[in-house]
CSV table of C-alpha atoms in Angstrom, one decimal:
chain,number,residue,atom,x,y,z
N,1,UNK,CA,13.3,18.3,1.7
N,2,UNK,CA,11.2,19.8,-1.1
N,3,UNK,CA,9.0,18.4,-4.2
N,4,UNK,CA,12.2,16.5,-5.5
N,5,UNK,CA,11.7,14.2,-2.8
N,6,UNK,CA,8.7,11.4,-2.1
N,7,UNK,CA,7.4,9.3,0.3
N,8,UNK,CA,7.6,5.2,-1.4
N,9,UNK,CA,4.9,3.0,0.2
N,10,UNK,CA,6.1,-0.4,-0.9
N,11,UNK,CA,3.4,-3.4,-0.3
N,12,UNK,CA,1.7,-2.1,3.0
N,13,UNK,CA,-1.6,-4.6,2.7
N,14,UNK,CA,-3.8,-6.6,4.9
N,15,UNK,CA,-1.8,-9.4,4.2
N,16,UNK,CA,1.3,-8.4,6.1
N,17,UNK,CA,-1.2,-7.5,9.4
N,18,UNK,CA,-2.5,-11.0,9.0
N,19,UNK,CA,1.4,-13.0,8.4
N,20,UNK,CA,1.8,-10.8,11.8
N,21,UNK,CA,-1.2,-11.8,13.8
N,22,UNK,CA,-0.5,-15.5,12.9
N,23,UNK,CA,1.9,-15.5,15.2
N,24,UNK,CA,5.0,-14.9,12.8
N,25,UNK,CA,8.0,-13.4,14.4
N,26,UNK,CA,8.2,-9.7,12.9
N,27,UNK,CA,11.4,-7.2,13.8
N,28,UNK,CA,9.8,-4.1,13.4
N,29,UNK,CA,6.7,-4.4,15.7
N,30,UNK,CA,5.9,-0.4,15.4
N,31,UNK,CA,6.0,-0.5,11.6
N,32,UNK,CA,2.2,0.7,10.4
N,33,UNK,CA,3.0,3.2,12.9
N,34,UNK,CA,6.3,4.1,11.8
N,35,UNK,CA,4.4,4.9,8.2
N,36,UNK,CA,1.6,6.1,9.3
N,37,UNK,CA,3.7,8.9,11.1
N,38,UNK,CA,5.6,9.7,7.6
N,39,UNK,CA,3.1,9.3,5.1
N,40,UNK,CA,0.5,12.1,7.6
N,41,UNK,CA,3.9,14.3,8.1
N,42,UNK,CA,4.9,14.1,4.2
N,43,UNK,CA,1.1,15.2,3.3
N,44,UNK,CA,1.0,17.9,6.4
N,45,UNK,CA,4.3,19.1,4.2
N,46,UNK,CA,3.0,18.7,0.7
N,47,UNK,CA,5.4,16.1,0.1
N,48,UNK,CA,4.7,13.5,-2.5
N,49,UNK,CA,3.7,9.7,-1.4
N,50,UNK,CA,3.9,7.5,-3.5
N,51,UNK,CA,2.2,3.7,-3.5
N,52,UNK,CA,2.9,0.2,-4.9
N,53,UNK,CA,1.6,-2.6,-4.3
N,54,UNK,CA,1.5,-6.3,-4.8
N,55,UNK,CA,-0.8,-7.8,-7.3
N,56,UNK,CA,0.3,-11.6,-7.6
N,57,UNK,CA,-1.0,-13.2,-11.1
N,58,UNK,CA,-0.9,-16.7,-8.6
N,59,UNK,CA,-4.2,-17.6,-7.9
N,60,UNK,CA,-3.4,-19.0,-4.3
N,61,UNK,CA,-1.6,-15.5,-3.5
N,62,UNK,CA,-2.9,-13.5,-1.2
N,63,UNK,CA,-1.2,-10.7,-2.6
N,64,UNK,CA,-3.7,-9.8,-5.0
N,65,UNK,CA,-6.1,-6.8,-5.3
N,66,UNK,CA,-9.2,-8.2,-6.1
N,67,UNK,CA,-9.1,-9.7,-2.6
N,68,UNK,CA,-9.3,-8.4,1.2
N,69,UNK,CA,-6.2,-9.3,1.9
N,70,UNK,CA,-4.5,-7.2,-1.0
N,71,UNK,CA,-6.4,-4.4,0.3
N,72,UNK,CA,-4.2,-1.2,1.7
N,73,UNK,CA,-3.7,-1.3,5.6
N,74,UNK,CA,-5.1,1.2,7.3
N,75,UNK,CA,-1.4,2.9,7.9
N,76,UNK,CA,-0.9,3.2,4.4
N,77,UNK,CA,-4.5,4.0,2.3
N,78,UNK,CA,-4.0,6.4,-0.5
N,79,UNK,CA,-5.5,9.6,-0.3
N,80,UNK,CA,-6.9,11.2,-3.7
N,81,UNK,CA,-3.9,12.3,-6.0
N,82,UNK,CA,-1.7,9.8,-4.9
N,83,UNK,CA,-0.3,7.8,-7.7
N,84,UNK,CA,-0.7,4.0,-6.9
N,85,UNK,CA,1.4,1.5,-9.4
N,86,UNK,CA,-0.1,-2.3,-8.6
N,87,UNK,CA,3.0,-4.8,-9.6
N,88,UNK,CA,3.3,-7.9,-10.3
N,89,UNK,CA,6.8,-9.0,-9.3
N,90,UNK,CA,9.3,-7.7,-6.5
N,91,UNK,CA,10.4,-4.4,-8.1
N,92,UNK,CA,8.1,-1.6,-8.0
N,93,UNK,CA,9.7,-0.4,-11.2
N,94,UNK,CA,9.2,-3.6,-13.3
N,95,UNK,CA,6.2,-3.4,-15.5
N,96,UNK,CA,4.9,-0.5,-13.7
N,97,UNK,CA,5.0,3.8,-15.2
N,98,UNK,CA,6.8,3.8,-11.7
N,99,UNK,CA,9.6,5.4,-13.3
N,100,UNK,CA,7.8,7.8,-15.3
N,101,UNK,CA,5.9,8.9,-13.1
N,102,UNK,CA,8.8,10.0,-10.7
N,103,UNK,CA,10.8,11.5,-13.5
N,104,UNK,CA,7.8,13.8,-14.8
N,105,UNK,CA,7.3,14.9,-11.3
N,106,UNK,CA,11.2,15.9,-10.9
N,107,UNK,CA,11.3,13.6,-8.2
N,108,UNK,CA,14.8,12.5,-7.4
N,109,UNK,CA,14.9,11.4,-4.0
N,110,UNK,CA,13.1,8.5,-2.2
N,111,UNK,CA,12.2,7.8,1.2
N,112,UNK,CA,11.4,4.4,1.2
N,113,UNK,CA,9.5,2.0,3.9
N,114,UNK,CA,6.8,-1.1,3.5
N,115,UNK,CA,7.2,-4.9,3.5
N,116,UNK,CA,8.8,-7.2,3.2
N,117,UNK,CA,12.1,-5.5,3.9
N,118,UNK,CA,14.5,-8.7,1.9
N,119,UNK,CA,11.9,-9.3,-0.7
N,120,UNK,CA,10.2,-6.4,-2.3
N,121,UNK,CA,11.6,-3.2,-0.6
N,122,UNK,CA,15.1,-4.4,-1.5
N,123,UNK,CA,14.3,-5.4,-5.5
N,124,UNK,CA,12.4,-1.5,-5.2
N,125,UNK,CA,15.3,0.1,-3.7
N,126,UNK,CA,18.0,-1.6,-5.5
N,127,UNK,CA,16.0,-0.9,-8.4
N,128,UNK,CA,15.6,3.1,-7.5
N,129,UNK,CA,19.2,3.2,-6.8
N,130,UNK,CA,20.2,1.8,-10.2
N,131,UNK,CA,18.1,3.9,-12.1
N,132,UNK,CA,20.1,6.8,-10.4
N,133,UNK,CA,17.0,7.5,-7.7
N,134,UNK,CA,19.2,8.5,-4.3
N,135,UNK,CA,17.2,6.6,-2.1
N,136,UNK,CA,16.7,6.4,2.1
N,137,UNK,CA,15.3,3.2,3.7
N,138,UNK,CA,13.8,4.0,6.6
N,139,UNK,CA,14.8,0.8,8.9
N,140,UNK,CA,11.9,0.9,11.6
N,141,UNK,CA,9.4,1.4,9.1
N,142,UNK,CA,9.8,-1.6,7.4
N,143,UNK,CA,7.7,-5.0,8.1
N,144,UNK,CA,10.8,-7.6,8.1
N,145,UNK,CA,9.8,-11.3,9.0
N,146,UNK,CA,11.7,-14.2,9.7
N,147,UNK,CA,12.9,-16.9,6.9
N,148,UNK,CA,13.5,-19.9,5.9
N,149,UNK,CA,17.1,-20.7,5.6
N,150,UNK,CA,18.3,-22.1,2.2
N,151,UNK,CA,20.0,-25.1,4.4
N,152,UNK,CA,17.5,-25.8,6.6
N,153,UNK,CA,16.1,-23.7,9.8
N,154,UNK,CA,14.9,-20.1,10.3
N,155,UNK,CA,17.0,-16.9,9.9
N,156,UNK,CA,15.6,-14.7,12.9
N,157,UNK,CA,13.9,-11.8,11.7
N,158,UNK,CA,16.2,-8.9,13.0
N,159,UNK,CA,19.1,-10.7,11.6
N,160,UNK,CA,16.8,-10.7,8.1
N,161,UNK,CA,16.5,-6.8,8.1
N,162,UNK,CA,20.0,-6.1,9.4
N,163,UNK,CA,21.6,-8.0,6.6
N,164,UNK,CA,19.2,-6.7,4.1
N,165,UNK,CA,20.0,-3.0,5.0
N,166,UNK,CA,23.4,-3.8,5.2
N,167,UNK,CA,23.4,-4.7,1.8
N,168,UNK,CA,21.5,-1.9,0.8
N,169,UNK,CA,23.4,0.9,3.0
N,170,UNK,CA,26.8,-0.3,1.7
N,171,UNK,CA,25.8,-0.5,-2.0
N,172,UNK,CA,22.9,1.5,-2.4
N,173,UNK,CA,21.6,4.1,-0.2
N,174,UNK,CA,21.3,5.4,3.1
N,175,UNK,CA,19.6,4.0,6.1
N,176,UNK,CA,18.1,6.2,8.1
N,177,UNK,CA,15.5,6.0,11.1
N,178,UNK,CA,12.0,7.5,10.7
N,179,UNK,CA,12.7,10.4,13.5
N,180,UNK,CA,15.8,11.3,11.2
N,181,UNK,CA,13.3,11.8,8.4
N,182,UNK,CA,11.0,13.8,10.6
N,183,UNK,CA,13.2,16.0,11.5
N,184,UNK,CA,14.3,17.0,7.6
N,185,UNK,CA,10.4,17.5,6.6
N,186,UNK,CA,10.0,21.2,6.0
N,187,UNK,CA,7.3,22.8,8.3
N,188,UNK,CA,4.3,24.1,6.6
N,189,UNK,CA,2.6,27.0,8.3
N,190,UNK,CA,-1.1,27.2,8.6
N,191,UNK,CA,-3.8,29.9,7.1
């Protein structure tokens, strides 16, 4: 990997630990781990990471980032020079310099991980992949919860991501696993 390549933080918040702590059934328990270990290995290789996150115009969202619970996990905080694009529908790239800012940068590739793996991670990547990004989805570092069926009952929450990354693996991208990603980051010596 090299400085074509970047680390996409997609909707890592406070309100996805607190869907979680409810009691929700989640697939990817180790997720804000998962990130935490690629966005400190991306910045110990001087890799870009890149953030976006939700800013709901709904009042009754808790998506939104004048509120605690739109606030940046602790996984996933931005440190200074980080671009950060706040959004305002699924798709990091709609109404966001998202775009621009990648293509000034030369940035080509994206690693991609965050929440919710069928909502706004999948409109990001599809999005990315469209636009002619080549893009990675990193499967266990993605917060994937369970959902409503559109006939009635709940779709259990592995079955969620594995169809979503199905989707997005045969149309799309890659799918990869975090220690896959790891193992590619280039390994900066120390002065």
């Amino acid at each position: 990997m090299d400085q074509s390549t970047a680390l996409l933080i997609v909707d890592m918040q406070q309100e996805m630990a607190n869907v979680t702590a409810s009691g929700r059934p989640q697939a990817n328990p180790a997720a804000e781990e998962k990130v935490a270990e690629l966005a400190a290995a991306f910045r110990t290789a001087d890799l870009p990471v890149v953030h976006v996150m939700h800013d709901d115009p709904r009042p009754e969202s808790k998506f939104r980032r004048d509120l605690p619970s739109g606030r940046p996990l602790p996984c996933a905080v931005p440190q200074d020079g980080e671009a950060v694009f706040w959004k305002t529908g699924s798709s990091g790239f709609c109404g966001t310099g998202l775009e621009s800012h990648l293509r000034d940068a030369g940035i080509t590739r994206l690693v991609i991980v965050g929440g919710v793996a069928a909502f706004c991670v999948n409109s990001t990547a599809r999005s990315a992949a469209n636009l002619g990004f080549v893009i990675e989805v990193v499967e266990d570092a993605l917060i994937a919860f369970d959902m409503p069926a559109r006939k009635g009952g709940m779709l259990d929450a592995r079955i969620v991501l594995e169809i979503t990354l199905s989707a997005l693996h045969a149309g799309f991208g890659k799918v990869v696993e975090s220690k896959d990603v790891l193992a590619e980051l280039p390994v900066v010596a120390s002065v």
